């Protein structure tokens, strides 16, 4: 029977300052860190100008998954922006880059990725976004098999007359 396995999860409402967020991999570029903050319980991105090149503004908002090649992983998210657009996103060695769609309404959605290597990090490249967006949470899952519960059997008994060496 298939079950959903949670590989990584981050709820940004648990943070009050961006310095508390544990980004995955090497974290992010200086230009991304300058544009990120925690606002109203969300990871908040704000940019007044694009970077050149656009990939100069990139960061790893979630990761640490030891991904299995050819397994489909799902990124769950809740996001909202000040305008409709896309942010480039790369997950688990996926090529070409995917597009993380952002709208002016809060959207809870999912994006599926097939891992092409063991790097279980999500990379967002947002240097061409001018404006703001907020992410409430991110979660990475995959479908796995239900594990059989461990059944313990009591094989040792104590009849009260046992002698254990070294124990009085």
mmCIF file of C-alpha atoms in Angstrom, residues 9-13 39-45 59 61-62 74-81 89 100-111 124 132-140:
data_model
loop_
_atom_site.group_PDB
_atom_site.id
_atom_site.type_symbol
_atom_site.label_atom_id
_atom_site.label_comp_id
_atom_site.label_asym_id
_atom_site.label_seq_id
_atom_site.Cartn_x
_atom_site.Cartn_y
_atom_site.Cartn_z
ATOM 1 C CA UNK A 9 9.393 20.556 5.390
ATOM 2 C CA UNK A 10 9.678 24.203 6.347
ATOM 3 C CA UNK A 11 6.916 26.370 7.804
ATOM 4 C CA UNK A 12 8.153 29.962 7.641
ATOM 5 C CA UNK A 13 5.689 31.083 10.349
ATOM 6 C CA UNK A 39 7.286 39.123 6.972
ATOM 7 C CA UNK A 40 3.915 38.179 8.487
ATOM 8 C CA UNK A 41 5.046 34.565 8.991
ATOM 9 C CA UNK A 42 6.217 34.111 5.403
ATOM 10 C CA UNK A 43 9.461 34.007 3.472
ATOM 11 C CA UNK A 44 9.264 37.418 1.790
ATOM 12 C CA UNK A 45 11.130 38.363 -1.399
ATOM 13 C CA UNK A 59 18.824 30.481 -3.121
ATOM 14 C CA UNK A 61 14.734 27.473 0.347
ATOM 15 C CA UNK A 62 14.421 23.749 1.176
ATOM 16 C CA UNK A 74 6.407 16.492 -5.004
ATOM 17 C CA UNK A 75 7.006 20.038 -3.817
ATOM 18 C CA UNK A 76 3.991 21.337 -1.848
ATOM 19 C CA UNK A 77 3.753 25.102 -1.380
ATOM 20 C CA UNK A 78 1.619 28.093 -0.460
ATOM 21 C CA UNK A 79 2.605 31.272 -2.307
ATOM 22 C CA UNK A 80 1.334 34.736 -3.285
ATOM 23 C CA UNK A 81 2.879 37.651 -5.180
ATOM 24 C CA UNK A 89 13.213 26.594 -10.143
ATOM 25 C CA UNK A 100 7.292 28.154 -10.074
ATOM 26 C CA UNK A 101 4.066 30.031 -10.893
ATOM 27 C CA UNK A 102 3.169 32.929 -8.601
ATOM 28 C CA UNK A 103 -0.205 34.704 -8.682
ATOM 29 C CA UNK A 104 -1.801 37.603 -6.815
ATOM 30 C CA UNK A 105 -3.985 35.184 -4.814
ATOM 31 C CA UNK A 106 -2.737 32.752 -2.206
ATOM 32 C CA UNK A 107 -2.268 29.442 -3.993
ATOM 33 C CA UNK A 108 -1.624 26.097 -2.359
ATOM 34 C CA UNK A 109 -0.243 23.793 -4.995
ATOM 35 C CA UNK A 110 2.209 21.099 -5.935
ATOM 36 C CA UNK A 111 4.968 20.600 -8.484
ATOM 37 C CA UNK A 124 15.037 29.170 -6.908
ATOM 38 C CA UNK A 132 7.371 40.976 -4.073
ATOM 39 C CA UNK A 133 6.194 37.463 -3.302
ATOM 40 C CA UNK A 134 5.628 35.458 -0.126
ATOM 41 C CA UNK A 135 5.915 31.743 0.632
ATOM 42 C CA UNK A 136 4.090 30.417 3.712
ATOM 43 C CA UNK A 137 5.466 26.862 3.595
ATOM 44 C CA UNK A 138 7.314 24.317 1.483
ATOM 45 C CA UNK A 139 7.264 20.542 1.826
ATOM 46 C CA UNK A 140 8.905 17.772 -0.224
#
